[in-house]
PDB file of C-alpha atoms in Angstrom:
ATOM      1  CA  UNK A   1     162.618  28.114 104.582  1.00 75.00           C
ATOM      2  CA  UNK A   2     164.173  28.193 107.919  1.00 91.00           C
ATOM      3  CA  UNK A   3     166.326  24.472 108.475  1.00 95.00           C
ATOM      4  CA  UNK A   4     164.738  22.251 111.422  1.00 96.00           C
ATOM      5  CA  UNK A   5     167.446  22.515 114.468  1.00 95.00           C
ATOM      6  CA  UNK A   6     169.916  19.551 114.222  1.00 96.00           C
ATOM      7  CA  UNK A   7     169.526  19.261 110.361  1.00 97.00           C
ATOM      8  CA  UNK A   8     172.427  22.048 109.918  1.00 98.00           C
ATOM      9  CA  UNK A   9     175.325  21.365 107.739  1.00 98.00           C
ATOM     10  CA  UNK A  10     178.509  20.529 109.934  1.00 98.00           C
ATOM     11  CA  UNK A  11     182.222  21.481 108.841  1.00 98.00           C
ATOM     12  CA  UNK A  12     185.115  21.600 111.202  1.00 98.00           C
ATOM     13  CA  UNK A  13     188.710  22.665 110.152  1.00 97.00           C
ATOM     14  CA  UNK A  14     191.397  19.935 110.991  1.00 97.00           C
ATOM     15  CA  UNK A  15     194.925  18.460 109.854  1.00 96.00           C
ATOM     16  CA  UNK A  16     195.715  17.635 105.790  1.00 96.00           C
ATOM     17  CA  UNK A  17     192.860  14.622 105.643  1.00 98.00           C
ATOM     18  CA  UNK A  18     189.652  15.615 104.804  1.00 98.00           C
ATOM     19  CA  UNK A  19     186.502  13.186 105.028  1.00 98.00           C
ATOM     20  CA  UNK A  20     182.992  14.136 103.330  1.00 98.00           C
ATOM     21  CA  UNK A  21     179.930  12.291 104.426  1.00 99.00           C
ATOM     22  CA  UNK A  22     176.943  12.421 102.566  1.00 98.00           C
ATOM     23  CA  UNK A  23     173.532  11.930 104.218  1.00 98.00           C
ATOM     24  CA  UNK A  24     170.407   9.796 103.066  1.00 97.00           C
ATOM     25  CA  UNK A  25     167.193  10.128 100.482  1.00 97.00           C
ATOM     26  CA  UNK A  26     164.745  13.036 102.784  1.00 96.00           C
ATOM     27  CA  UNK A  27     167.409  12.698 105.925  1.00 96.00           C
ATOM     28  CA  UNK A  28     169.561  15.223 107.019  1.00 97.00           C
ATOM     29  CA  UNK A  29     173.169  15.845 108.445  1.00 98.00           C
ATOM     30  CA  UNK A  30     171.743  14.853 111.986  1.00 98.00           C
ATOM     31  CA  UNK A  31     171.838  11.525 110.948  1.00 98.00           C
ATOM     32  CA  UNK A  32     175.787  11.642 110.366  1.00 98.00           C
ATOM     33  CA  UNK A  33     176.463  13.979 113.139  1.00 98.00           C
ATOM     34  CA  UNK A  34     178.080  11.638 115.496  1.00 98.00           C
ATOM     35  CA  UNK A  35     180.127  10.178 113.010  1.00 98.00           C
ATOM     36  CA  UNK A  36     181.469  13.698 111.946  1.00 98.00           C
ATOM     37  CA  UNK A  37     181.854  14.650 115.185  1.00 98.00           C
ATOM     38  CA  UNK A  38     183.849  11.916 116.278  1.00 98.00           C
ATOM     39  CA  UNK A  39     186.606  12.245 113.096  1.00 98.00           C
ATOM     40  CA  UNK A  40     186.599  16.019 113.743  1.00 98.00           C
ATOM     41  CA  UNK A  41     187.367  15.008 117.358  1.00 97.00           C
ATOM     42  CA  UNK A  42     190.606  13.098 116.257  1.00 96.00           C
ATOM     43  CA  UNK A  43     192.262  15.762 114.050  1.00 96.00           C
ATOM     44  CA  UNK A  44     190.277  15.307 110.448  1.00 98.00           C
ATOM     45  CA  UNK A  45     189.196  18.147 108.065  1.00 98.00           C
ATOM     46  CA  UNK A  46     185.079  17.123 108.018  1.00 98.00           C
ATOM     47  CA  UNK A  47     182.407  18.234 105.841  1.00 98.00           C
ATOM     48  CA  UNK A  48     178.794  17.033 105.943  1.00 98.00           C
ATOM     49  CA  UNK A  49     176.693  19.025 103.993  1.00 98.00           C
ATOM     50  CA  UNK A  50     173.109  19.618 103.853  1.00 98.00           C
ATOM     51  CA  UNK A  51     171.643  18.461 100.246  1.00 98.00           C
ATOM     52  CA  UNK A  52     169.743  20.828  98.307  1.00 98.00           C
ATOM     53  CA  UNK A  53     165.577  20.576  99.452  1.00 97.00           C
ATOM     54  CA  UNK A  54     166.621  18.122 103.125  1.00 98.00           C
ATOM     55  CA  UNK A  55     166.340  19.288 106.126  1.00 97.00           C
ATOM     56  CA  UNK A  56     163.168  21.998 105.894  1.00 97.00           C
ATOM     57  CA  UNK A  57     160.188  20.328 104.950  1.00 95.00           C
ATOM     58  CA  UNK A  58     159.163  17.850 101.944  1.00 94.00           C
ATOM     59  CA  UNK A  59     157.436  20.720  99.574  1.00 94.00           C
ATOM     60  CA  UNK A  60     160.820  22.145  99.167  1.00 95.00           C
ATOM     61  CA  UNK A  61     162.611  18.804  98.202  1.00 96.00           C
ATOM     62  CA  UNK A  62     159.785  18.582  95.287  1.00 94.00           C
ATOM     63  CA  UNK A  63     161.606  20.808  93.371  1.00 95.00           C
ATOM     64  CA  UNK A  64     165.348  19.389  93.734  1.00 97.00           C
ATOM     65  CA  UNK A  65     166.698  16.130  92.065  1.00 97.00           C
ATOM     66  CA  UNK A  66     169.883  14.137  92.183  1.00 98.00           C
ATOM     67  CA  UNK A  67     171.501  16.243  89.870  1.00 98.00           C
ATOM     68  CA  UNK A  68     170.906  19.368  92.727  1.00 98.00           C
ATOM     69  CA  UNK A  69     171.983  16.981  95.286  1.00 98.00           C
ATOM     70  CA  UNK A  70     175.457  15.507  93.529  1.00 98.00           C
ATOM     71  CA  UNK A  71     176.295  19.197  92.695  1.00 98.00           C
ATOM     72  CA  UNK A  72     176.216  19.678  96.633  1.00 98.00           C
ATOM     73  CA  UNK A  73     178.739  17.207  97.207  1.00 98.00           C
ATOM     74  CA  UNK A  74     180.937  17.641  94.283  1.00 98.00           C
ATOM     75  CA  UNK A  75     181.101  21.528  95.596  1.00 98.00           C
ATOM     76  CA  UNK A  76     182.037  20.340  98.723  1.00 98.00           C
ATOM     77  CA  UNK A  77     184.609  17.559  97.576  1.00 98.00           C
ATOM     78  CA  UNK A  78     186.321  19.621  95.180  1.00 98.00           C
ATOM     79  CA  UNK A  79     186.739  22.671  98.223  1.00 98.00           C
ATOM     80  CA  UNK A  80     187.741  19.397 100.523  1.00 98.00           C
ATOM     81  CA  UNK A  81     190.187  18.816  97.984  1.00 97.00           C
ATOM     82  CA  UNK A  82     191.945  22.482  97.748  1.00 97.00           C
ATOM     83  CA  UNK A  83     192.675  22.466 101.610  1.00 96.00           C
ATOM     84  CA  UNK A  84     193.121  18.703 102.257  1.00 97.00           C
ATOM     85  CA  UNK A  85     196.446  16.124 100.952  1.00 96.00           C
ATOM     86  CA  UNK A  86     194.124  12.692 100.799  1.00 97.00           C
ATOM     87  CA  UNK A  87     190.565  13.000 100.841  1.00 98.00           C
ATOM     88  CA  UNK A  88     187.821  10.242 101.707  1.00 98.00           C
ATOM     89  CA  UNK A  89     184.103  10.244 100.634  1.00 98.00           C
ATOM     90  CA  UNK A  90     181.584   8.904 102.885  1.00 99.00           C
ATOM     91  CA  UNK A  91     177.537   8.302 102.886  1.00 98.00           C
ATOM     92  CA  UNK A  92     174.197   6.449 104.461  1.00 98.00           C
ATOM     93  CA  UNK A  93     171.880   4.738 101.775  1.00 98.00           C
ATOM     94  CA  UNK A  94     171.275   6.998  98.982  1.00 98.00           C
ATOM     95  CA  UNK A  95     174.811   9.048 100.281  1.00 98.00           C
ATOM     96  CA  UNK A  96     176.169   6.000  99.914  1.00 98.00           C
ATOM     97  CA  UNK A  97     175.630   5.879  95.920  1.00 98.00           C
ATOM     98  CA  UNK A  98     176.773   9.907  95.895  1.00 98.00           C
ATOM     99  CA  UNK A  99     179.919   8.824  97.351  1.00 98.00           C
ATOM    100  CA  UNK A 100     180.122   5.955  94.840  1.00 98.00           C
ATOM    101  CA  UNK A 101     179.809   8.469  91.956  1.00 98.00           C
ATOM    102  CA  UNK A 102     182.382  11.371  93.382  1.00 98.00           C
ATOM    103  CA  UNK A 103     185.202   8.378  93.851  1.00 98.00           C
ATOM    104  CA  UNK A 104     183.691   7.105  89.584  1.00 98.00           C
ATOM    105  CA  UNK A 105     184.254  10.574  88.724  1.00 98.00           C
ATOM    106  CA  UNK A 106     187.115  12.276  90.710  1.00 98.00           C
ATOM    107  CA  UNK A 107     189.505   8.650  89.910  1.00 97.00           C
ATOM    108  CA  UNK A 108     192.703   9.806  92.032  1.00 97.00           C
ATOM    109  CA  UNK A 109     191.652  12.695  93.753  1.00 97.00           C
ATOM    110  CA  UNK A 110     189.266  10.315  96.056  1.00 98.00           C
ATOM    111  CA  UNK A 111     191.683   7.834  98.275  1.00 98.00           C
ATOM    112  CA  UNK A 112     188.820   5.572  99.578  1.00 98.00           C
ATOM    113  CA  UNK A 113     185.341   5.487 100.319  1.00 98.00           C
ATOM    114  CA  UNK A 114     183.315   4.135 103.634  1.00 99.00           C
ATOM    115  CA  UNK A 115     179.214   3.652 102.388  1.00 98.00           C
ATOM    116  CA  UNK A 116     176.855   2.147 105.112  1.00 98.00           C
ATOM    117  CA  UNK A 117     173.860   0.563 104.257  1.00 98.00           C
ATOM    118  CA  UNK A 118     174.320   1.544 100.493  1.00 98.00           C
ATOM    119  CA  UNK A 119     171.774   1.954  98.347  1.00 97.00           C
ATOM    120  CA  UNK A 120     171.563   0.748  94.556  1.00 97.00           C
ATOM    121  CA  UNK A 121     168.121   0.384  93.539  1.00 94.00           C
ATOM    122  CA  UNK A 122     164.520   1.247  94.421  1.00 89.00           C
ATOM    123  CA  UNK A 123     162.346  -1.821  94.293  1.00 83.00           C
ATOM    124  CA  UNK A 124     159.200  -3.319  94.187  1.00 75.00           C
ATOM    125  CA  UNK A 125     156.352  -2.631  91.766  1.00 61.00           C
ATOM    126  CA  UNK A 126     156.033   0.630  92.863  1.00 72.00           C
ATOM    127  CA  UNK A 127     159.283   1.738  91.353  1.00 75.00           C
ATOM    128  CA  UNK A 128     157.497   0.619  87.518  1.00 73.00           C
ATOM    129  CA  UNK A 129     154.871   3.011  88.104  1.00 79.00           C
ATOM    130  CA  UNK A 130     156.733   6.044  89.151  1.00 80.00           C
ATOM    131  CA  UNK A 131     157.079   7.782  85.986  1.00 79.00           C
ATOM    132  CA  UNK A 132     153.447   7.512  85.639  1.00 78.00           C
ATOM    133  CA  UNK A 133     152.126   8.390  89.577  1.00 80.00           C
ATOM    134  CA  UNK A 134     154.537  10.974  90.127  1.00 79.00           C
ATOM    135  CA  UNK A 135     151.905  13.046  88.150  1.00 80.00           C
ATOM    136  CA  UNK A 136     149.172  11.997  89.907  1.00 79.00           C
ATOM    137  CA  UNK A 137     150.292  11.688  93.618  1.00 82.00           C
ATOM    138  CA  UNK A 138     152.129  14.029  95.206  1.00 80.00           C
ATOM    139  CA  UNK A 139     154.249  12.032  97.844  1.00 88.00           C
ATOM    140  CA  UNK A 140     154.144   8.283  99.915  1.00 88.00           C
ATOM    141  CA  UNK A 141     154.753   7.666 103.708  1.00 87.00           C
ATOM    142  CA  UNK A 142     158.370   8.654 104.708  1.00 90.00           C
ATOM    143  CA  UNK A 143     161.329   5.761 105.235  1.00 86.00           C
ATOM    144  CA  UNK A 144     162.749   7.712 108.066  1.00 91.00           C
ATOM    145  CA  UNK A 145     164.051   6.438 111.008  1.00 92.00           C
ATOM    146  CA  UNK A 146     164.294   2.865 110.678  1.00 96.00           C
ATOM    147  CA  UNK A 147     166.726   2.001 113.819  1.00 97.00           C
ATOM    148  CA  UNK A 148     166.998  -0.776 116.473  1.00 97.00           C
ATOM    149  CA  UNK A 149     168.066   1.580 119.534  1.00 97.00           C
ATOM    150  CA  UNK A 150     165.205   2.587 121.719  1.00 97.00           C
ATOM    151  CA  UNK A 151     165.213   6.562 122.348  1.00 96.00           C
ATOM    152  CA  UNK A 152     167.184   7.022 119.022  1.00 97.00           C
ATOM    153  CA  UNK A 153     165.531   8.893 116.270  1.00 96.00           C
ATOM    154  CA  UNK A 154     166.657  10.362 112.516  1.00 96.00           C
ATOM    155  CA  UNK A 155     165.753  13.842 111.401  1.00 95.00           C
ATOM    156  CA  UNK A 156     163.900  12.785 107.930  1.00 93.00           C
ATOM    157  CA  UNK A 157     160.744  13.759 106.172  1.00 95.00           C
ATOM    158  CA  UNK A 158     157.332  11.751 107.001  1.00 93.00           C
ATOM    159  CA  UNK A 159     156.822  11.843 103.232  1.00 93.00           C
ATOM    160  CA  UNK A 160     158.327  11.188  99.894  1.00 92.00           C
ATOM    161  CA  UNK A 161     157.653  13.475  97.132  1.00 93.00           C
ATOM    162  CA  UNK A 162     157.689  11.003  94.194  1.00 92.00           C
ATOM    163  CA  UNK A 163     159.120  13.423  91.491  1.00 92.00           C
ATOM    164  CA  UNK A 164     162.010  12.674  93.593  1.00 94.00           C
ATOM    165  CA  UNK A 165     161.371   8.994  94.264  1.00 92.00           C
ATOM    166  CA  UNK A 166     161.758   8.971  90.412  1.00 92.00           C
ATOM    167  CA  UNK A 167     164.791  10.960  90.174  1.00 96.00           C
ATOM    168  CA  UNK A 168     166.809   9.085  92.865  1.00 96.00           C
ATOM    169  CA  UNK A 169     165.583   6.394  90.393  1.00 94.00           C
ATOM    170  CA  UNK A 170     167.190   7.304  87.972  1.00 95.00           C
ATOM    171  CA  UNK A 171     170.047   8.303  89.675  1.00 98.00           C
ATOM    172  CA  UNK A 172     170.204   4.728  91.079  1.00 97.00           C
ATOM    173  CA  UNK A 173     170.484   3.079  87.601  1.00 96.00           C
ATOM    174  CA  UNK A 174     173.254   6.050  86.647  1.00 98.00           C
ATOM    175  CA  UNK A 175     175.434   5.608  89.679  1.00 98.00           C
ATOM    176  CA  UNK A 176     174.902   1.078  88.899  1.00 98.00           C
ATOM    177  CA  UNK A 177     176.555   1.881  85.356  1.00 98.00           C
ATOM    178  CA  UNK A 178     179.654   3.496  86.523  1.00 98.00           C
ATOM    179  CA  UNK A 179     180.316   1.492  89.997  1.00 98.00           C
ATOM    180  CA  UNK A 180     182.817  -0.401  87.366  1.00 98.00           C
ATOM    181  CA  UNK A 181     184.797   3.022  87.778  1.00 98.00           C
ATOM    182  CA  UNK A 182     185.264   2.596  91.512  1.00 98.00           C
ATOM    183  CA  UNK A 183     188.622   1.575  92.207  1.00 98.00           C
ATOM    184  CA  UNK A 184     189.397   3.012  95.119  1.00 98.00           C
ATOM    185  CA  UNK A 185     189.704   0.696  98.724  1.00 98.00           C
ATOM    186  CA  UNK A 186     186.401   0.406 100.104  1.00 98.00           C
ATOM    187  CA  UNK A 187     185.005  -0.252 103.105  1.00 98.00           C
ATOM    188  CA  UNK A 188     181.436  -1.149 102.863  1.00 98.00           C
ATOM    189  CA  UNK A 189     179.336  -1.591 106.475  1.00 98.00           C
ATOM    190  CA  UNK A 190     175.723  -2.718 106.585  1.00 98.00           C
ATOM    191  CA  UNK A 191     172.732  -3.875 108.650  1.00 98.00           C
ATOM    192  CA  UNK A 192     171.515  -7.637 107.966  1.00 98.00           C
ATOM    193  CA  UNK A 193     168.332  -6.237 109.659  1.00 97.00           C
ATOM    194  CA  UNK A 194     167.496  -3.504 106.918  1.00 97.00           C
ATOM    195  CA  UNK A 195     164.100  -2.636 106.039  1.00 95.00           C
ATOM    196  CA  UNK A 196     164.488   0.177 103.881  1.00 95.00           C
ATOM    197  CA  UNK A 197     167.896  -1.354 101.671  1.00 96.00           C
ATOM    198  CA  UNK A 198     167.656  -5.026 101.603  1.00 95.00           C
ATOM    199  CA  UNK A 199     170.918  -6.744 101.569  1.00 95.00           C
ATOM    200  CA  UNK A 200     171.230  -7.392  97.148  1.00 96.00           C
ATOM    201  CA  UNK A 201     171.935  -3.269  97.089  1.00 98.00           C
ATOM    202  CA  UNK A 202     175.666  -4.057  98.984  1.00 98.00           C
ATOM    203  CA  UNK A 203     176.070  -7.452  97.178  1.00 98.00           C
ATOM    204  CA  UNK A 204     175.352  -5.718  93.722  1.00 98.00           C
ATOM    205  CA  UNK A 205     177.795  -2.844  94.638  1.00 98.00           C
ATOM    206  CA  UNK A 206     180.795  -5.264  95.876  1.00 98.00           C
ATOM    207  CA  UNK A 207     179.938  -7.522  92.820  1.00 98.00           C
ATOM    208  CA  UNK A 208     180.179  -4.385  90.057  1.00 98.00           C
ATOM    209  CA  UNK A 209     183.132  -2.045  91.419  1.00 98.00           C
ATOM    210  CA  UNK A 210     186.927  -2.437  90.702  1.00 98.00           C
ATOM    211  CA  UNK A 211     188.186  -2.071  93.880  1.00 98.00           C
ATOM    212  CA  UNK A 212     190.690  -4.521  95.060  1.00 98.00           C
ATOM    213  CA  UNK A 213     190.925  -3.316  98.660  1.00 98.00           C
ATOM    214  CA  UNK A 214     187.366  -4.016  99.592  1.00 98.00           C
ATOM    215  CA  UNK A 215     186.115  -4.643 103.684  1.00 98.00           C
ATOM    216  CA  UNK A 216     182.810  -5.880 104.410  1.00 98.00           C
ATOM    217  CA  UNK A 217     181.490  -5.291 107.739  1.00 98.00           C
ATOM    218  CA  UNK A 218     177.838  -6.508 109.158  1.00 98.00           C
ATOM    219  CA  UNK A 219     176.081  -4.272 111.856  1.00 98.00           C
ATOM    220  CA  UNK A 220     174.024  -7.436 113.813  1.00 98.00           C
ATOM    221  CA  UNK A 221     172.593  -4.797 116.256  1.00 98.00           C
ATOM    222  CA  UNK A 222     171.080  -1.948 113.932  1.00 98.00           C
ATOM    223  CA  UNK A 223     168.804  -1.691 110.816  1.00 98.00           C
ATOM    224  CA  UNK A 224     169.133   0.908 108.320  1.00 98.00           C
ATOM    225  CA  UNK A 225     170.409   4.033 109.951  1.00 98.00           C
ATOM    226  CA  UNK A 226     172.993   2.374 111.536  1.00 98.00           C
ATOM    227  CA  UNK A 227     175.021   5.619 112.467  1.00 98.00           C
ATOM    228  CA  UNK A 228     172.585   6.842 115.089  1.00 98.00           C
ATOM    229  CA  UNK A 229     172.124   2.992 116.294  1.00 98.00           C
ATOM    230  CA  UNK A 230     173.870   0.116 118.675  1.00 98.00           C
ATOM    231  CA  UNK A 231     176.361  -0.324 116.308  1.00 98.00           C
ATOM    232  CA  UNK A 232     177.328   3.485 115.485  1.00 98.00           C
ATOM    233  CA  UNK A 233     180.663   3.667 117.872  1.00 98.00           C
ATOM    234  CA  UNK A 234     181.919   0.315 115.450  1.00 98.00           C
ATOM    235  CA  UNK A 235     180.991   2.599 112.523  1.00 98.00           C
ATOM    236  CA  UNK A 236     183.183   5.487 113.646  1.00 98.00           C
ATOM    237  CA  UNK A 237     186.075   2.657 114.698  1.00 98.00           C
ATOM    238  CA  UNK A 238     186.190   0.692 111.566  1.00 98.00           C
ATOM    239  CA  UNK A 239     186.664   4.025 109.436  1.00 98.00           C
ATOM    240  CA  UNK A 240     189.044   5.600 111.105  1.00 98.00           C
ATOM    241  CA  UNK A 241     191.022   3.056 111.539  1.00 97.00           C
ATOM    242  CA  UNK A 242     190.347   2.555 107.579  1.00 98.00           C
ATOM    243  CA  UNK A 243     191.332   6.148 107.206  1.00 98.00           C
ATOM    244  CA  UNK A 244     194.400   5.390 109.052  1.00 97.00           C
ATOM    245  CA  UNK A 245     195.488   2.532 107.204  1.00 97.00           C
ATOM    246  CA  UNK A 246     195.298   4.406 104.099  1.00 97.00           C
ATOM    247  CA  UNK A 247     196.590   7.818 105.312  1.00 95.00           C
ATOM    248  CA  UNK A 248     199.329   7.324 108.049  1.00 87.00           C
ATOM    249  CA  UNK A 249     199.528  11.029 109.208  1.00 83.00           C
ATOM    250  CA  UNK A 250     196.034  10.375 110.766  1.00 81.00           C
ATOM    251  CA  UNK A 251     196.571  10.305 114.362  1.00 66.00           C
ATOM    252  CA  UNK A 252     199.817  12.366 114.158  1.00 63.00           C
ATOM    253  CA  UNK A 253     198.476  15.857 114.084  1.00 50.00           C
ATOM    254  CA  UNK A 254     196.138  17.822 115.498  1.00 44.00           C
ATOM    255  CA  UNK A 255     193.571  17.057 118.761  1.00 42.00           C
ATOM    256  CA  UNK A 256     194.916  13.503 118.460  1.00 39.00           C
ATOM    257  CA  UNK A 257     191.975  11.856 120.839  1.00 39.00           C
ATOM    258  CA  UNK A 258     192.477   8.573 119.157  1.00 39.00           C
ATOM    259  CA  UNK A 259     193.559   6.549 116.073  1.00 35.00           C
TER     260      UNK A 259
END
């Protein structure tokens, strides 16, 4: 199945610091594009992937789960990782909790990690009766798209399958048991205005990981897919200059536009 235009995966060679970002539950790499863009603009190794079953059409998701999509960006971290010195993982909402699990996993090999609008959970009732309607309905209405900036719109599916409603689920509670394993700094930026994460998914995630070095930062102007909102150009700010903290040589080589 042929990928919709603007949901291709994105890699650009750079200097020795490489950043993976990880894009959202039925979203694509569009979403992330700017962000990606703008590191590869000031000298960073980037690689944004396209997860296994995004970015074609929902009936081909139906037969991918978490475990498809984590191999995708443990791949990609691990290649990242044979080119690149330091090496930062980055993701939106459900990206968010992959990036959480490469820097559980990986320990050293990850130097920090940048989640916006991270999610931990799914919620509501519905959530209890997944296991069971996954088998008798095929898919609910699509969470794509939920952003504050008029004209601005996310690549995403119009439907869930549920089979993987369930398995980002489950992946949810996995990802919750090792955030204890997260030491790395983090900076962790989200949308008060969220109406597809509410705010207890960051709180839970600050509250449970080891991290020491930890930066909060709250996006008044967007809701949930805050990287193609008002507040995207803060986004793209507030982790470079995150990356820079933490990696010095950022800035120093390459098309230094900034930093």
């Amino acid at each position: 199945m042929a990928v919709l235009p603007g949901a291709e995966p994105y890699r650009h060679e750079g200097g020795e610091v490489g950043v993976l970002l990880c894009h959202g539950f039925t979203g694509s790499p569009q979403s992330l594009r700017p962000w990606a863009e703008y590191l590869a603009e000031r000298g960073l190794t980037v690689s944004l992937p396209l997860l296994p079953g995004h970015g074609t059409r929902w009936e081909d998701m139906q037969v991918t789960g978490w475990q498809d999509w984590y191999a995708e960006v443990d791949r990609e971290l691990r290649a990242l990782g044979e080119r690149c010195a330091r090496v930062f993982v980055a993701g939106l909402s459900m990206g968010g909790a992959l990036a959480l699990r490469l820097a559980a996993k990986h320990g050293d090999a990850v130097s920090g990690v940048i989640v916006v609008n991270p999610a931990n959970k799914v919620h509501g009732l519905s959530a209890y009766a997944l296991p069971v309607a996954r088998h008798l309905v095929r898919t609910t209405k699509g969470i794509a798209s939920d952003i504050a900036k008029p004209g601005s719109a996310e690549l995403g599916y119009d439907r869930v399958p549920l089979h993987c409603a369930h398995s980002v689920r489950n992946f949810f509670r996995l990802v919750d048991g090792e955030l204890p394993q997260v030491t790395q700094p983090l900076l962790l930026l989200r949308s008060p205005q969220d109406h597809v994460v509410p705010p207890a998914d960051s709180a839970r995630i600050l509250s449970r990981v080891s991290s020491v070095d930890v930066r909060e930062v709250l996006l008044e102007q967007s809701y949930h897919v805050a990287t193609l909102d008002h507040d995207a150009e803060r986004i793209f700010e507030e982790s470079l200059a995150f990356i820079g903290r933490l990696a010095p040589s950022v800035g120093k080589e390459g098309t230094t536009a900034g930093g």
